[in-house]
Short mmCIF file of N, CA and C in Angstrom, two decimals:
data_model
loop_
_atom_site.label_atom_id
_atom_site.label_comp_id
_atom_site.label_asym_id
_atom_site.label_seq_id
_atom_site.Cartn_x
_atom_site.Cartn_y
_atom_site.Cartn_z
N MET A 1 75.81 137.60 71.31
CA MET A 1 76.52 138.55 70.49
C MET A 1 75.54 139.62 70.01
N LYS A 2 75.98 140.87 70.07
CA LYS A 2 75.15 141.98 69.61
C LYS A 2 75.70 142.51 68.29
N ILE A 3 74.79 142.77 67.37
CA ILE A 3 75.14 143.45 66.13
C ILE A 3 74.58 144.86 66.27
N ILE A 4 75.47 145.85 66.29
CA ILE A 4 75.10 147.24 66.54
C ILE A 4 74.99 147.97 65.20
N LEU A 5 73.85 148.59 64.97
CA LEU A 5 73.59 149.27 63.69
C LEU A 5 73.84 150.77 63.82
N ASP A 6 74.59 151.33 62.88
CA ASP A 6 74.90 152.76 62.85
C ASP A 6 73.92 153.48 61.91
N THR A 7 73.81 154.78 62.08
CA THR A 7 72.87 155.59 61.30
C THR A 7 73.15 155.49 59.81
N ASN A 8 74.40 155.70 59.42
CA ASN A 8 74.71 155.71 57.98
C ASN A 8 74.45 154.35 57.34
N PHE A 9 74.64 153.29 58.08
CA PHE A 9 74.36 151.94 57.59
C PHE A 9 72.86 151.77 57.34
N LEU A 10 72.05 152.21 58.30
CA LEU A 10 70.59 152.09 58.18
C LEU A 10 70.05 152.91 57.02
N VAL A 11 70.55 154.14 56.88
CA VAL A 11 70.08 155.03 55.81
C VAL A 11 70.50 154.46 54.45
N TYR A 12 71.73 153.96 54.35
CA TYR A 12 72.19 153.37 53.08
C TYR A 12 71.34 152.17 52.70
N CYS A 13 71.06 151.31 53.67
CA CYS A 13 70.24 150.12 53.40
C CYS A 13 68.83 150.51 52.97
N ALA A 14 68.28 151.55 53.58
CA ALA A 14 66.94 152.01 53.21
C ALA A 14 66.94 152.60 51.80
N LYS A 15 67.97 153.39 51.47
CA LYS A 15 68.07 154.00 50.14
C LYS A 15 68.20 152.95 49.05
N ASN A 16 68.97 151.91 49.33
CA ASN A 16 69.29 150.91 48.32
C ASN A 16 68.49 149.62 48.45
N LYS A 17 67.46 149.65 49.29
CA LYS A 17 66.54 148.52 49.46
C LYS A 17 67.27 147.22 49.81
N LEU A 18 68.20 147.32 50.75
CA LEU A 18 68.93 146.15 51.23
C LEU A 18 68.25 145.61 52.49
N ASP A 19 67.98 144.33 52.54
CA ASP A 19 67.39 143.71 53.72
C ASP A 19 68.54 143.31 54.65
N TYR A 20 68.94 144.24 55.52
CA TYR A 20 70.11 144.01 56.37
C TYR A 20 69.89 142.86 57.34
N LYS A 21 68.68 142.65 57.80
CA LYS A 21 68.42 141.57 58.77
C LYS A 21 68.71 140.20 58.13
N GLU A 22 68.22 140.00 56.93
CA GLU A 22 68.44 138.73 56.23
C GLU A 22 69.91 138.58 55.83
N GLU A 23 70.51 139.66 55.34
CA GLU A 23 71.92 139.61 54.92
C GLU A 23 72.84 139.30 56.10
N ILE A 24 72.57 139.91 57.25
CA ILE A 24 73.39 139.64 58.44
C ILE A 24 73.19 138.19 58.87
N GLY A 25 71.96 137.70 58.78
CA GLY A 25 71.69 136.30 59.11
C GLY A 25 72.46 135.34 58.22
N ASN A 26 72.62 135.69 56.95
CA ASN A 26 73.40 134.86 56.02
C ASN A 26 74.90 134.93 56.32
N LEU A 27 75.34 136.10 56.82
CA LEU A 27 76.76 136.33 57.07
C LEU A 27 77.21 135.72 58.40
N ILE A 28 76.38 135.89 59.43
CA ILE A 28 76.70 135.41 60.78
C ILE A 28 75.86 134.17 61.04
N LYS A 29 76.49 133.04 61.20
CA LYS A 29 75.75 131.79 61.38
C LYS A 29 75.34 131.55 62.83
N GLU A 30 76.08 132.09 63.80
CA GLU A 30 75.74 131.87 65.20
C GLU A 30 74.66 132.86 65.64
N GLY A 31 74.11 132.65 66.83
CA GLY A 31 73.03 133.51 67.31
C GLY A 31 73.48 134.95 67.53
N PHE A 32 72.62 135.89 67.21
CA PHE A 32 72.94 137.30 67.39
C PHE A 32 71.67 138.08 67.68
N GLU A 33 71.87 139.28 68.20
CA GLU A 33 70.76 140.19 68.49
C GLU A 33 71.07 141.53 67.84
N LEU A 34 70.15 142.04 67.03
CA LEU A 34 70.33 143.35 66.41
C LEU A 34 69.92 144.42 67.41
N VAL A 35 70.80 145.40 67.63
CA VAL A 35 70.51 146.49 68.57
C VAL A 35 70.87 147.82 67.93
N VAL A 36 70.22 148.87 68.45
CA VAL A 36 70.48 150.23 68.00
C VAL A 36 70.56 151.12 69.23
N PRO A 37 71.64 151.90 69.39
CA PRO A 37 71.68 152.86 70.49
C PRO A 37 70.62 153.94 70.27
N GLU A 38 70.08 154.47 71.37
CA GLU A 38 69.02 155.47 71.23
C GLU A 38 69.53 156.72 70.52
N GLN A 39 70.84 156.99 70.58
CA GLN A 39 71.39 158.14 69.87
C GLN A 39 71.22 158.00 68.36
N VAL A 40 71.26 156.78 67.85
CA VAL A 40 71.06 156.54 66.42
C VAL A 40 69.62 156.87 66.04
N VAL A 41 68.67 156.45 66.87
CA VAL A 41 67.26 156.77 66.62
C VAL A 41 67.06 158.28 66.65
N ASP A 42 67.69 158.96 67.62
CA ASP A 42 67.59 160.42 67.69
C ASP A 42 68.16 161.07 66.44
N GLU A 43 69.26 160.53 65.94
CA GLU A 43 69.88 161.08 64.72
C GLU A 43 68.98 160.88 63.51
N LEU A 44 68.32 159.74 63.42
CA LEU A 44 67.37 159.50 62.32
C LEU A 44 66.21 160.49 62.38
N VAL A 45 65.71 160.74 63.58
CA VAL A 45 64.61 161.71 63.76
C VAL A 45 65.07 163.11 63.36
N LYS A 46 66.31 163.47 63.70
CA LYS A 46 66.85 164.78 63.31
C LYS A 46 66.92 164.91 61.79
N ILE A 47 67.33 163.85 61.12
CA ILE A 47 67.41 163.88 59.65
C ILE A 47 66.02 164.10 59.06
N ILE A 48 65.02 163.43 59.62
CA ILE A 48 63.66 163.57 59.12
C ILE A 48 63.13 164.98 59.32
N LYS A 49 63.43 165.56 60.48
CA LYS A 49 62.89 166.88 60.82
C LYS A 49 63.69 168.03 60.21
N LYS A 50 64.89 167.75 59.76
CA LYS A 50 65.76 168.80 59.21
C LYS A 50 65.12 169.41 57.98
N THR A 51 65.05 170.72 57.94
CA THR A 51 64.49 171.39 56.77
C THR A 51 65.60 172.11 56.02
N LYS A 52 65.39 172.27 54.74
CA LYS A 52 66.37 173.01 53.94
C LYS A 52 66.31 174.47 54.37
N GLU A 53 67.46 174.98 54.72
CA GLU A 53 67.52 176.37 55.16
C GLU A 53 67.79 177.27 53.96
N LYS A 54 67.27 178.51 54.09
CA LYS A 54 67.45 179.47 53.00
C LYS A 54 68.92 179.72 52.71
N ASN A 55 69.69 179.87 53.76
CA ASN A 55 71.09 180.23 53.59
C ASN A 55 72.01 179.03 53.82
N SER A 56 71.63 177.88 53.31
CA SER A 56 72.45 176.69 53.54
C SER A 56 73.84 176.84 52.91
N TRP A 57 73.94 177.58 51.82
CA TRP A 57 75.25 177.81 51.20
C TRP A 57 76.15 178.59 52.15
N LEU A 58 75.56 179.50 52.94
CA LEU A 58 76.32 180.29 53.89
C LEU A 58 76.81 179.39 55.03
N LEU A 59 75.95 178.52 55.51
CA LEU A 59 76.34 177.60 56.57
C LEU A 59 77.46 176.68 56.09
N LYS A 60 77.37 176.25 54.85
CA LYS A 60 78.38 175.36 54.29
C LYS A 60 79.72 176.09 54.18
N ALA A 61 79.68 177.37 53.85
CA ALA A 61 80.90 178.15 53.74
C ALA A 61 81.56 178.31 55.11
N ARG A 62 80.74 178.46 56.16
CA ARG A 62 81.27 178.62 57.51
C ARG A 62 81.74 177.30 58.11
N ASN A 63 81.05 176.24 57.80
CA ASN A 63 81.37 174.94 58.37
C ASN A 63 81.48 173.91 57.24
N PRO A 64 82.69 173.49 56.90
CA PRO A 64 82.85 172.56 55.78
C PRO A 64 82.21 171.19 56.04
N LYS A 65 81.94 170.84 57.30
CA LYS A 65 81.31 169.55 57.60
C LYS A 65 79.80 169.59 57.40
N PHE A 66 79.24 170.79 57.19
CA PHE A 66 77.79 170.91 57.03
C PHE A 66 77.36 170.21 55.76
N LYS A 67 76.35 169.37 55.90
CA LYS A 67 75.83 168.65 54.74
C LYS A 67 74.33 168.89 54.66
N LYS A 68 73.90 169.38 53.52
CA LYS A 68 72.48 169.63 53.33
C LYS A 68 71.76 168.29 53.19
N THR A 69 70.65 168.16 53.91
CA THR A 69 69.87 166.93 53.85
C THR A 69 68.93 167.00 52.67
N THR A 70 68.95 165.97 51.85
CA THR A 70 68.07 165.93 50.68
C THR A 70 66.76 165.23 51.05
N GLY A 71 65.78 165.36 50.18
CA GLY A 71 64.51 164.69 50.40
C GLY A 71 64.68 163.18 50.41
N ARG A 72 65.62 162.68 49.62
CA ARG A 72 65.87 161.23 49.58
C ARG A 72 66.43 160.74 50.91
N ASP A 73 67.29 161.57 51.55
CA ASP A 73 67.82 161.21 52.87
C ASP A 73 66.71 161.15 53.89
N LYS A 74 65.80 162.11 53.82
CA LYS A 74 64.68 162.14 54.77
C LYS A 74 63.79 160.92 54.59
N ASP A 75 63.50 160.58 53.34
CA ASP A 75 62.67 159.40 53.07
C ASP A 75 63.37 158.13 53.56
N ALA A 76 64.67 158.05 53.32
CA ALA A 76 65.43 156.87 53.74
C ALA A 76 65.48 156.77 55.27
N ALA A 77 65.67 157.90 55.95
CA ALA A 77 65.69 157.90 57.41
C ALA A 77 64.33 157.48 57.97
N ASN A 78 63.27 157.96 57.34
CA ASN A 78 61.92 157.59 57.76
C ASN A 78 61.70 156.09 57.56
N LEU A 79 62.11 155.57 56.42
CA LEU A 79 61.99 154.13 56.15
C LEU A 79 62.84 153.33 57.14
N ALA A 80 64.04 153.81 57.44
CA ALA A 80 64.91 153.12 58.39
C ALA A 80 64.25 153.01 59.76
N LEU A 81 63.60 154.09 60.20
CA LEU A 81 62.88 154.04 61.48
C LEU A 81 61.74 153.04 61.44
N GLN A 82 61.01 153.03 60.35
CA GLN A 82 59.89 152.09 60.21
C GLN A 82 60.40 150.64 60.21
N LEU A 83 61.54 150.41 59.55
CA LEU A 83 62.11 149.06 59.52
C LEU A 83 62.61 148.62 60.89
N LEU A 84 63.13 149.57 61.67
CA LEU A 84 63.54 149.23 63.04
C LEU A 84 62.35 148.73 63.84
N GLU A 85 61.24 149.42 63.68
CA GLU A 85 60.02 149.03 64.39
C GLU A 85 59.48 147.70 63.84
N PHE A 86 59.43 147.57 62.54
CA PHE A 86 58.89 146.36 61.90
C PHE A 86 59.70 145.12 62.26
N ASN A 87 61.04 145.26 62.24
CA ASN A 87 61.92 144.13 62.55
C ASN A 87 62.12 143.92 64.04
N LYS A 88 61.47 144.78 64.85
CA LYS A 88 61.56 144.69 66.31
C LYS A 88 63.02 144.73 66.79
N ILE A 89 63.76 145.68 66.26
CA ILE A 89 65.15 145.88 66.66
C ILE A 89 65.17 146.53 68.03
N LYS A 90 65.97 146.00 68.93
CA LYS A 90 66.03 146.50 70.31
C LYS A 90 66.78 147.83 70.35
N ILE A 91 66.16 148.83 70.97
CA ILE A 91 66.78 150.15 71.15
C ILE A 91 67.32 150.19 72.58
N ILE A 92 68.61 150.44 72.71
CA ILE A 92 69.21 150.41 74.04
C ILE A 92 69.84 151.75 74.39
N GLN A 93 69.88 152.02 75.69
CA GLN A 93 70.47 153.26 76.18
C GLN A 93 71.96 153.02 76.40
N THR A 94 72.76 153.94 75.90
CA THR A 94 74.20 153.86 76.07
C THR A 94 74.73 155.23 76.45
N GLN A 95 75.95 155.24 76.96
CA GLN A 95 76.57 156.50 77.32
C GLN A 95 77.60 156.88 76.27
N GLY A 96 77.68 158.16 76.02
CA GLY A 96 78.65 158.67 75.05
C GLY A 96 78.32 160.10 74.69
N LYS A 97 79.36 160.87 74.35
CA LYS A 97 79.15 162.27 73.98
C LYS A 97 78.35 162.40 72.70
N ASN A 98 78.61 161.50 71.78
CA ASN A 98 77.90 161.54 70.50
C ASN A 98 77.57 160.11 70.06
N VAL A 99 77.03 159.98 68.88
CA VAL A 99 76.60 158.67 68.39
C VAL A 99 77.79 157.71 68.26
N ASP A 100 78.89 158.19 67.70
CA ASP A 100 80.05 157.32 67.50
C ASP A 100 80.60 156.81 68.84
N ASP A 101 80.70 157.69 69.83
CA ASP A 101 81.18 157.27 71.15
C ASP A 101 80.26 156.24 71.77
N ALA A 102 78.96 156.44 71.63
CA ALA A 102 77.99 155.49 72.18
C ALA A 102 78.15 154.12 71.53
N ILE A 103 78.34 154.10 70.22
CA ILE A 103 78.50 152.83 69.50
C ILE A 103 79.81 152.15 69.89
N ILE A 104 80.89 152.92 69.99
CA ILE A 104 82.18 152.35 70.37
C ILE A 104 82.13 151.79 71.79
N ASN A 105 81.49 152.53 72.73
CA ASN A 105 81.35 152.04 74.10
C ASN A 105 80.57 150.73 74.13
N LEU A 106 79.51 150.67 73.38
CA LEU A 106 78.69 149.46 73.33
C LEU A 106 79.45 148.30 72.69
N ALA A 107 80.21 148.58 71.66
CA ALA A 107 80.98 147.53 70.98
C ALA A 107 82.08 146.98 71.88
N ASN A 108 82.66 147.84 72.71
CA ASN A 108 83.75 147.41 73.58
C ASN A 108 83.29 146.67 74.83
N GLN A 109 81.99 146.59 75.07
CA GLN A 109 81.49 145.86 76.23
C GLN A 109 81.74 144.36 76.10
N ASP A 110 81.78 143.85 74.90
CA ASP A 110 82.01 142.43 74.66
C ASP A 110 82.81 142.28 73.37
N LYS A 111 83.81 141.42 73.39
CA LYS A 111 84.65 141.24 72.21
C LYS A 111 83.89 140.66 71.02
N LYS A 112 82.78 139.97 71.29
CA LYS A 112 82.01 139.36 70.21
C LYS A 112 81.11 140.36 69.48
N ASN A 113 80.87 141.52 70.08
CA ASN A 113 79.98 142.51 69.46
C ASN A 113 80.55 142.98 68.13
N ILE A 114 79.66 143.20 67.18
CA ILE A 114 80.04 143.64 65.83
C ILE A 114 79.25 144.89 65.49
N VAL A 115 79.88 145.85 64.83
CA VAL A 115 79.22 147.09 64.44
C VAL A 115 79.01 147.10 62.93
N CYS A 116 77.81 147.50 62.50
CA CYS A 116 77.51 147.70 61.08
C CYS A 116 77.62 149.19 60.80
N THR A 117 78.62 149.59 60.06
CA THR A 117 78.83 151.01 59.78
C THR A 117 79.53 151.19 58.44
N LEU A 118 79.40 152.39 57.90
CA LEU A 118 80.12 152.77 56.69
C LEU A 118 81.18 153.83 57.00
N ASP A 119 81.28 154.22 58.26
CA ASP A 119 82.18 155.27 58.72
C ASP A 119 83.62 154.75 58.80
N ARG A 120 84.51 155.32 58.00
CA ARG A 120 85.91 154.86 57.95
C ARG A 120 86.63 155.05 59.27
N GLU A 121 86.41 156.21 59.92
CA GLU A 121 87.08 156.48 61.18
C GLU A 121 86.66 155.47 62.25
N MET A 122 85.39 155.15 62.28
CA MET A 122 84.90 154.21 63.26
C MET A 122 85.42 152.80 62.96
N ARG A 123 85.53 152.46 61.69
CA ARG A 123 86.03 151.13 61.31
C ARG A 123 87.43 150.90 61.85
N SER A 124 88.26 151.94 61.81
CA SER A 124 89.64 151.79 62.29
C SER A 124 89.69 151.71 63.81
N ALA A 125 88.70 152.29 64.49
CA ALA A 125 88.68 152.27 65.96
C ALA A 125 88.10 150.97 66.51
N LEU A 126 87.44 150.20 65.68
CA LEU A 126 86.77 148.98 66.13
C LEU A 126 87.46 147.74 65.59
N GLY A 127 87.13 146.61 66.17
CA GLY A 127 87.68 145.34 65.70
C GLY A 127 86.88 144.79 64.54
N ARG A 128 85.84 144.04 64.85
CA ARG A 128 85.03 143.40 63.81
C ARG A 128 83.92 144.36 63.37
N VAL A 129 83.83 144.55 62.07
CA VAL A 129 82.86 145.49 61.51
C VAL A 129 82.20 144.85 60.29
N ILE A 130 80.89 145.08 60.16
CA ILE A 130 80.19 144.67 58.95
C ILE A 130 80.02 145.93 58.10
N LEU A 131 80.44 145.86 56.86
CA LEU A 131 80.30 146.99 55.96
C LEU A 131 79.70 146.52 54.64
N ILE A 132 79.42 147.46 53.78
CA ILE A 132 78.81 147.13 52.49
C ILE A 132 79.86 147.35 51.40
N ASN A 133 80.11 146.32 50.59
CA ASN A 133 81.11 146.47 49.53
C ASN A 133 80.48 147.11 48.29
N ARG A 134 81.28 147.26 47.26
CA ARG A 134 80.81 147.98 46.07
C ARG A 134 79.72 147.23 45.31
N PHE A 135 79.55 145.95 45.60
CA PHE A 135 78.50 145.16 44.95
C PHE A 135 77.22 145.12 45.78
N LYS A 136 77.15 146.01 46.77
CA LYS A 136 76.00 146.12 47.68
C LYS A 136 75.76 144.81 48.43
N ARG A 137 76.85 144.19 48.85
CA ARG A 137 76.79 142.98 49.66
C ARG A 137 77.47 143.27 51.00
N LEU A 138 76.97 142.66 52.06
CA LEU A 138 77.57 142.84 53.37
C LEU A 138 78.84 142.01 53.47
N MET A 139 79.81 142.56 54.21
CA MET A 139 81.11 141.93 54.34
C MET A 139 81.59 142.11 55.77
N LEU A 140 82.10 141.05 56.38
CA LEU A 140 82.62 141.11 57.75
C LEU A 140 84.13 141.27 57.68
N THR A 141 84.66 142.28 58.39
CA THR A 141 86.11 142.51 58.41
C THR A 141 86.72 141.75 59.58
N LYS A 142 88.01 141.50 59.50
CA LYS A 142 88.81 140.82 60.53
C LYS A 142 88.19 139.51 60.89
#
């Protein structure tokens, strides 16, 4: 069984000092392998390299989905990358137009695969999902 980690899950865990590897181990009693699509790693690197633009207010006015990256996000993304390396999380190549498609494709390869995400749209598209509840505890759906 593969446990697939999403970008927002990794950044949230880094920001809030959650040990996702231990928490998942407590939640899932059978054997599992933590994996990350390479698109997630690329997204973390983009967050780290993103600089505050002078006219970010203008970009936000043109594109309502635009979100300014804060220094805390950059630090959390950097920590998330370091934790991936420290925990020896397997980075795998997947196909997909974007990160969400890559994760969904990977999750659909086997019914036992579980995705760790905070994304509501992705949660509805997938079967079993690990998310973080309001008490900062991991929770398995379905």
